[in-house]
Coordinates of C-alpha atoms in Angstrom, one line a residue:
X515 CA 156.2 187.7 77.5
X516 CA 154.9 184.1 79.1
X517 CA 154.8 184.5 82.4
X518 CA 157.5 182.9 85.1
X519 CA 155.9 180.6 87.4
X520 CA 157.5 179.3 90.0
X521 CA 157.3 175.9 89.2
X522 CA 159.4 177.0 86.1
X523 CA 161.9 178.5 88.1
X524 CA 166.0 177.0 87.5
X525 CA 168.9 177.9 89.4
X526 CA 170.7 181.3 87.5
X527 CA 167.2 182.7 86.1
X528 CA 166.8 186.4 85.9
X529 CA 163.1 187.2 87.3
X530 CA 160.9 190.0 86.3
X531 CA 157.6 189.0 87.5
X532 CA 154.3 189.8 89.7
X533 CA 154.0 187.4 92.7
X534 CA 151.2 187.4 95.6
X535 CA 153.3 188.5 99.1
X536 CA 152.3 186.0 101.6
X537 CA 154.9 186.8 103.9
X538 CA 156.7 189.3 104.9
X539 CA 159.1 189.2 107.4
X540 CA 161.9 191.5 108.7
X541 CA 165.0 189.6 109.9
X542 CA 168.7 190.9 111.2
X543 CA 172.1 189.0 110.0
X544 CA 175.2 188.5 112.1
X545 CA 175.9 192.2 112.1
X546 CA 172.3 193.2 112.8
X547 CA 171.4 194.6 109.6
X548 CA 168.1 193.9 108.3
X549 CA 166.8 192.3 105.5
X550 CA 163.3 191.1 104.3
X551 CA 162.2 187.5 103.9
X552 CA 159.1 187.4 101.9
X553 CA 157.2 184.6 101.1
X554 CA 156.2 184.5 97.6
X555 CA 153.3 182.4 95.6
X556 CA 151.4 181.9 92.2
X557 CA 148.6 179.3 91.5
X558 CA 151.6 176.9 90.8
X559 CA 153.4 177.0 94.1
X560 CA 155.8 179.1 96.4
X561 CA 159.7 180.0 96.5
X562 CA 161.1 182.7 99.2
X563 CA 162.6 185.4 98.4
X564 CA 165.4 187.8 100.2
X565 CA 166.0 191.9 100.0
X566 CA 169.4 192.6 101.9
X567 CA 170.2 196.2 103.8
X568 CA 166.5 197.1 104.3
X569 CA 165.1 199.7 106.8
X570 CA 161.3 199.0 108.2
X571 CA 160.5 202.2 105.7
X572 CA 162.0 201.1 102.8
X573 CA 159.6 197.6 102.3
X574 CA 156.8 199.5 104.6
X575 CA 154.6 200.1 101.3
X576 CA 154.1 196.5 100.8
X577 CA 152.3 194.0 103.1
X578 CA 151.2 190.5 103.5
X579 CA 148.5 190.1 100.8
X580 CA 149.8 192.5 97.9
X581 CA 150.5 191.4 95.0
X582 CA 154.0 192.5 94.2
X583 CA 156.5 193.2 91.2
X584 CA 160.1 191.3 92.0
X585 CA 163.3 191.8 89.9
X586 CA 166.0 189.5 90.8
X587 CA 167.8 186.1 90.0
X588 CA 167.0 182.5 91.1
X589 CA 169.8 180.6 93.7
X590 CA 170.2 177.5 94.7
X591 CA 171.4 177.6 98.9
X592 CA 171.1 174.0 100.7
X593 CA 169.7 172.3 97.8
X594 CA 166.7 175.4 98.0
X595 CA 165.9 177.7 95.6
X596 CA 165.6 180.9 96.7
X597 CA 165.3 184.7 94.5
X598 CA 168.0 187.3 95.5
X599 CA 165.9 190.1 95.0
X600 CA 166.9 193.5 93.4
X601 CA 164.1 195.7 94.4
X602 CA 159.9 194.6 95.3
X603 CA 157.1 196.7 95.0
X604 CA 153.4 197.1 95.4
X605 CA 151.0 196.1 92.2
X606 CA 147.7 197.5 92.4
X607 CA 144.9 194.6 92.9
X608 CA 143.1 196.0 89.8
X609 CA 146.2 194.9 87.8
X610 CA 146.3 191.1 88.1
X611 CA 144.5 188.3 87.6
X612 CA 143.8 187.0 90.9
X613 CA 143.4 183.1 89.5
X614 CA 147.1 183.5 88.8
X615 CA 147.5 183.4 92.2
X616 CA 144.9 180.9 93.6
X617 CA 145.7 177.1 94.1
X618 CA 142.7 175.8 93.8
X619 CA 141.3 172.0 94.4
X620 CA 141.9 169.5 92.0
X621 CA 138.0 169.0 92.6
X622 CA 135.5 171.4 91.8
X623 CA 133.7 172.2 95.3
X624 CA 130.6 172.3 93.3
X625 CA 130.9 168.7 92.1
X626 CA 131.3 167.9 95.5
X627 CA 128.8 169.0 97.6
X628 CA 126.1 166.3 96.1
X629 CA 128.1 163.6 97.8
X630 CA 128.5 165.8 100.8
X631 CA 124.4 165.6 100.7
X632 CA 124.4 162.0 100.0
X633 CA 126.5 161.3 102.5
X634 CA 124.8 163.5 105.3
X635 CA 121.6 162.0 103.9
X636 CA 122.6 158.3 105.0
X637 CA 123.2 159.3 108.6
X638 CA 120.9 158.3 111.4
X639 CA 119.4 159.0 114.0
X640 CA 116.7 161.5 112.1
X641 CA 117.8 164.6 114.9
X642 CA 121.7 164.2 114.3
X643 CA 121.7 164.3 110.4
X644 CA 118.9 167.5 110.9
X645 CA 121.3 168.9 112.6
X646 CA 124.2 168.5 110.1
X647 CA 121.4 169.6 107.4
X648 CA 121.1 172.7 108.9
X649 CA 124.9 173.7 108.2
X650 CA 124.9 172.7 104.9
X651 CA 121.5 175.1 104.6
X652 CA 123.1 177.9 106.6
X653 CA 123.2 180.7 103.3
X654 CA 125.7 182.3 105.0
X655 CA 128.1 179.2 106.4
X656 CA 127.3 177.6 102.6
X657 CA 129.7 179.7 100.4
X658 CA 132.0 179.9 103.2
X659 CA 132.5 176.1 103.2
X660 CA 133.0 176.3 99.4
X661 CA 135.8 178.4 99.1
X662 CA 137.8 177.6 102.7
X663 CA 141.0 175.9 102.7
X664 CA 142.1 173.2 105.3
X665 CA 145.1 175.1 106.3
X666 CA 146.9 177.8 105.6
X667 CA 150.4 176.3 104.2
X668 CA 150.2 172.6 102.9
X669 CA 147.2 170.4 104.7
X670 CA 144.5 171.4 101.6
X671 CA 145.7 174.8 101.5
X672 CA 144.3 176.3 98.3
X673 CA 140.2 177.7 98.2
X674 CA 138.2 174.7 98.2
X675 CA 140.8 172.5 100.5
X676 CA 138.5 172.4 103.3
X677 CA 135.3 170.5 102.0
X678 CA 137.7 168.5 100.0
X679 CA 139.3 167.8 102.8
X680 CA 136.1 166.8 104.9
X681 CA 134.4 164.3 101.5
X682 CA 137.6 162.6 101.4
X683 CA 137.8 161.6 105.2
X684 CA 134.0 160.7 105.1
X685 CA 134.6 158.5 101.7
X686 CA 136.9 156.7 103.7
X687 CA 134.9 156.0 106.9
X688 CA 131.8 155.2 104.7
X689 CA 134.2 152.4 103.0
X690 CA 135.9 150.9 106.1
X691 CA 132.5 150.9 108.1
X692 CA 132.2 146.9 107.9
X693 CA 135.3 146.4 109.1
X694 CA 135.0 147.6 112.4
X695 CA 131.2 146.8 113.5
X696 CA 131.6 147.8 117.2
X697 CA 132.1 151.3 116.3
X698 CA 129.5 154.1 115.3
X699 CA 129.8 154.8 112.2
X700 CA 127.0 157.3 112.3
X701 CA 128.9 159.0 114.7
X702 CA 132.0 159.0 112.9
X703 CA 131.0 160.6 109.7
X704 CA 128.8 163.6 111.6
X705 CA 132.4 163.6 113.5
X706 CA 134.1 164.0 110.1
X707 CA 132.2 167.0 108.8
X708 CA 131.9 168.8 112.4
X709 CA 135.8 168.6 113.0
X710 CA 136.9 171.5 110.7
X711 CA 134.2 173.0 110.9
X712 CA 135.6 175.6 112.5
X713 CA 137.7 176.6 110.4
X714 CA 135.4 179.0 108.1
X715 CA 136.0 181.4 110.7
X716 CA 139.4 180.5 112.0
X717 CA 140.7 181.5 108.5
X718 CA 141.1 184.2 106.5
X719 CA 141.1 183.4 102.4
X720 CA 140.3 186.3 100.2
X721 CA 143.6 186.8 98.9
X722 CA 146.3 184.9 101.3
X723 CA 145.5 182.6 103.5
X724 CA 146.0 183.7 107.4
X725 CA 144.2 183.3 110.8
X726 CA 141.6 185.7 112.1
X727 CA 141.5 187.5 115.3
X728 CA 139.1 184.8 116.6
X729 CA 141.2 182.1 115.2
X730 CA 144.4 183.0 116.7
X731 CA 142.6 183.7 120.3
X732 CA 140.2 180.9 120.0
X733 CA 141.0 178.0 117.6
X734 CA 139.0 176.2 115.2
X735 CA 138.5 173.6 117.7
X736 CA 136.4 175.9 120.0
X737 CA 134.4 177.5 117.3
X738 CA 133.5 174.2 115.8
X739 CA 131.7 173.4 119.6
X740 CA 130.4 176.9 119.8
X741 CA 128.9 176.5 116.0
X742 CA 127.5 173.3 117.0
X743 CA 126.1 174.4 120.2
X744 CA 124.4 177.1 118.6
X745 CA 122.5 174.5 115.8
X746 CA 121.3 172.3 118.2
X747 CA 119.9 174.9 120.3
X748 CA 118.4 176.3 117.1
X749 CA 117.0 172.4 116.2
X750 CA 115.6 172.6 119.5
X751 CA 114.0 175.9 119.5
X752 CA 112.5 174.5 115.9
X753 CA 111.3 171.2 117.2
X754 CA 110.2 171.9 120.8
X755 CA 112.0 169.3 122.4
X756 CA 115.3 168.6 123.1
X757 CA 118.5 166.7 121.4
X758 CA 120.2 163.9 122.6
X759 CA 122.2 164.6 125.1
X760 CA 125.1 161.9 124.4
X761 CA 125.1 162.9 121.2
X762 CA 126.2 165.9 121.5
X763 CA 128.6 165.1 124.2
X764 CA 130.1 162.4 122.1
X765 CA 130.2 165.2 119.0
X766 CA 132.1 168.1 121.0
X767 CA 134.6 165.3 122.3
X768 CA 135.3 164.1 118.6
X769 CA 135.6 168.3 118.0
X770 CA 137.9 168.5 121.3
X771 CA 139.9 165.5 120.7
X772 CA 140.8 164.8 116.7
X773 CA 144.1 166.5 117.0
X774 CA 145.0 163.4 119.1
X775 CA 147.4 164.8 121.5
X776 CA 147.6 167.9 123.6
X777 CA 150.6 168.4 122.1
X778 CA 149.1 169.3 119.1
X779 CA 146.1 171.2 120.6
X780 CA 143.8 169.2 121.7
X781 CA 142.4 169.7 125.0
X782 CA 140.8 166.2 125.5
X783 CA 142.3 163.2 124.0
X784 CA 140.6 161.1 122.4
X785 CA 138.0 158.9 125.0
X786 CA 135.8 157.0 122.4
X787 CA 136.1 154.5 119.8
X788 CA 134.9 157.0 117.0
X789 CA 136.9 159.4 118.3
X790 CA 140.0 157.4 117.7
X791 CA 138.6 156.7 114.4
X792 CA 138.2 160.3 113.6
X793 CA 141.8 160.8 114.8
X794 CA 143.7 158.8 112.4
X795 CA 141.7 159.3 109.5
X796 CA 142.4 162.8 109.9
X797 CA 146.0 162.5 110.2
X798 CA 145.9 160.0 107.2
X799 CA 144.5 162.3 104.7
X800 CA 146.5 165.4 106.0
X801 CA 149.7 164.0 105.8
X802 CA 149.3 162.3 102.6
X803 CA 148.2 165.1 101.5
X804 CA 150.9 167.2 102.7
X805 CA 153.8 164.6 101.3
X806 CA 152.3 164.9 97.8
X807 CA 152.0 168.8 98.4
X808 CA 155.3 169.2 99.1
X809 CA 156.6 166.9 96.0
X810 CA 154.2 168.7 93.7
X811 CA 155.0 172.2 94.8
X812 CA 158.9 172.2 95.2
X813 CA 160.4 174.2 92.2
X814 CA 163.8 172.4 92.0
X815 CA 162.9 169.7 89.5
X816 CA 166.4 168.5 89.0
X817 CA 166.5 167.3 92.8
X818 CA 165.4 163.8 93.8
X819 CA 164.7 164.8 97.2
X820 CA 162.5 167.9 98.3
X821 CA 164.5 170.3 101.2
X822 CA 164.4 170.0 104.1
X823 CA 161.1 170.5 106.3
X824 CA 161.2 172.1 109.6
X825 CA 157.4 170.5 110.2
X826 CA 158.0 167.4 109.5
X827 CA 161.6 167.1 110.6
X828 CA 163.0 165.3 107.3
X829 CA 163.3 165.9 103.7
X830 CA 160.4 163.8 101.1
X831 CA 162.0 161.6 98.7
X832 CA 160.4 162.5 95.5
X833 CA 162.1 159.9 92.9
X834 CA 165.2 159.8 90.9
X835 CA 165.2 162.5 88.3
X836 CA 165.6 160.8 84.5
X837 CA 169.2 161.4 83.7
X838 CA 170.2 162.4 86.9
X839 CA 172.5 160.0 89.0

């Protein structure tokens, strides 16, 4: 039988299918019995799914990262659609395909890493873009850089999001450069690649996506500054003298400050023109990015508008469906 993605998925369908878990969680209704929410994806998107009158044993073989074989029927509740689930249980890895289960970039990572080098290679002064050289040249940090993902839910959250992600942002600044002469765009693009950086160690992305130890206690913002710290004292040690000093300052603030608020994490806000820069072009290509993500991956295709999103506090209008008034 084809198989039942989610983006296939109508109100009233029966489902018999393998899913990857990528949550699981345990909840209690109005009379305190439990009953699992589980997150559930394929390589065409994500649709929850509920268990009622669990126990903590009964759903305690599977667990975040198992692929898992769901029998139930499709629902419609607040415009969502949601699986009722009959029964869940654990698929051995060996039993998939795992590509079933991947979103992957629209862009081959491969493809992109030559304008990653050409646009590293345009950066001055000599010492800053040897010092972004030396990531790209790090045989350990390279594959890792290939294959992260920007976030873990919608910002560029498939293998590959991340260095999408960072090419994008630095296409941009390399375009708008003329346009704002008083700021550095040298700066700005070593910014761009340095500000996620961190995230190849924040993130987990084998199967699911999910935070590290060291993510959840230190942040990606953190380890980007410690990962940079640690190449420009390796420059150093390599050339015998030592890098710029502002530089570097002005790098860790643009690391410190591009989530723009401490609100949303950042320590410092932002204190420099490129900084600023850095700031909004981020927030620009994540939240694009995250509209279109959310159109693209809803599985209700007969509903002009998307539900509602607790992240962003409204629903996305997706378009009036043909037929539909």
């Amino acid at each position: 039988m084809p198989r039942q993605y989610v983006n296939t998925l109508t109100d009233g369908t029966p489902v018999d299918e393998i899913f990857l878990l990528v949550d699981k969680q345990l909840r209690a209704n109005r009379n305190a019995d439990l009953y699992l929410l589980a997150q559930l994806r394929d390589k065409t998107g994500q649709v929850s799914g509920l268990l009622w009158n669990v126990s903590e044993d009964s759903v305690g073989h599977i667990r975040q990262g198992d692929y898992v074989k769901v029998r139930g029927k499709v629902q419609v509740f607040q415009g969502n659609l949601q699986l009722i689930l009959r029964d869940i249980d654990h698929v051995p890895d060996a039993a998939v395909d795992p590509k079933e289960f991947e979103m992957e970039s629209t862009v081959n990572s491969d493809r992109l890493l030559p304008r990653l080098q050409e646009l590293i290679d345009s950066i001055s002064p000599p010492p800053l873009r040897e010092v972004l050289q030396s990531f790209i040249d790090d045989t350990e940090l390279r594959p890792l850089l290939l294959k992260a993902p920007a976030g873990i839910r919608l910002h560029h959250a498939y293998h590959g999001g991340l260095l999408e992600h960072i090419v994008s942002l630095m296409e941009v600044a390399s375009r708008i450069s003329d346009l704002y002469p008083r700021v550095d765009f040298n700066l700005v693009l070593a910014g761009v690649f340095l500000h996620d950086i961190g995230k190849v160690r924040e993130l987990g992305f084998e199967t699911t996506f999910l935070y590290t130890d060291e993510g959840q206690l230190l942040g990606h913002l953190s380890i980007g500054v410690e990962m940079l710290t640690e190449k420009i004292r390796a420059w150093e040690d390599r050339k015998g003298e030592s890098f710029p000093e502002e530089i570097a300052l002005r790098l860790k603030h643009m690391i410190l400050s591009h989530h723009g608020s401490h609100d949303f994490g950042s320590p410092k806000l932002p204190m420099t023109p490129e900084a600023v820069v850095l700031h909004y072009l981020d927030t620009l290509d994540a939240k694009v990015h995250e509209f279109v993500a959310l159109i693209d991956s809803d599985p209700n295709s007969q509903s002009s508008w998307t539900p509602f999103q607790s992240s962003i506090q409204r629903k996305v209008f997706k378009g009036v469906v043909p037929g539909r008034t």
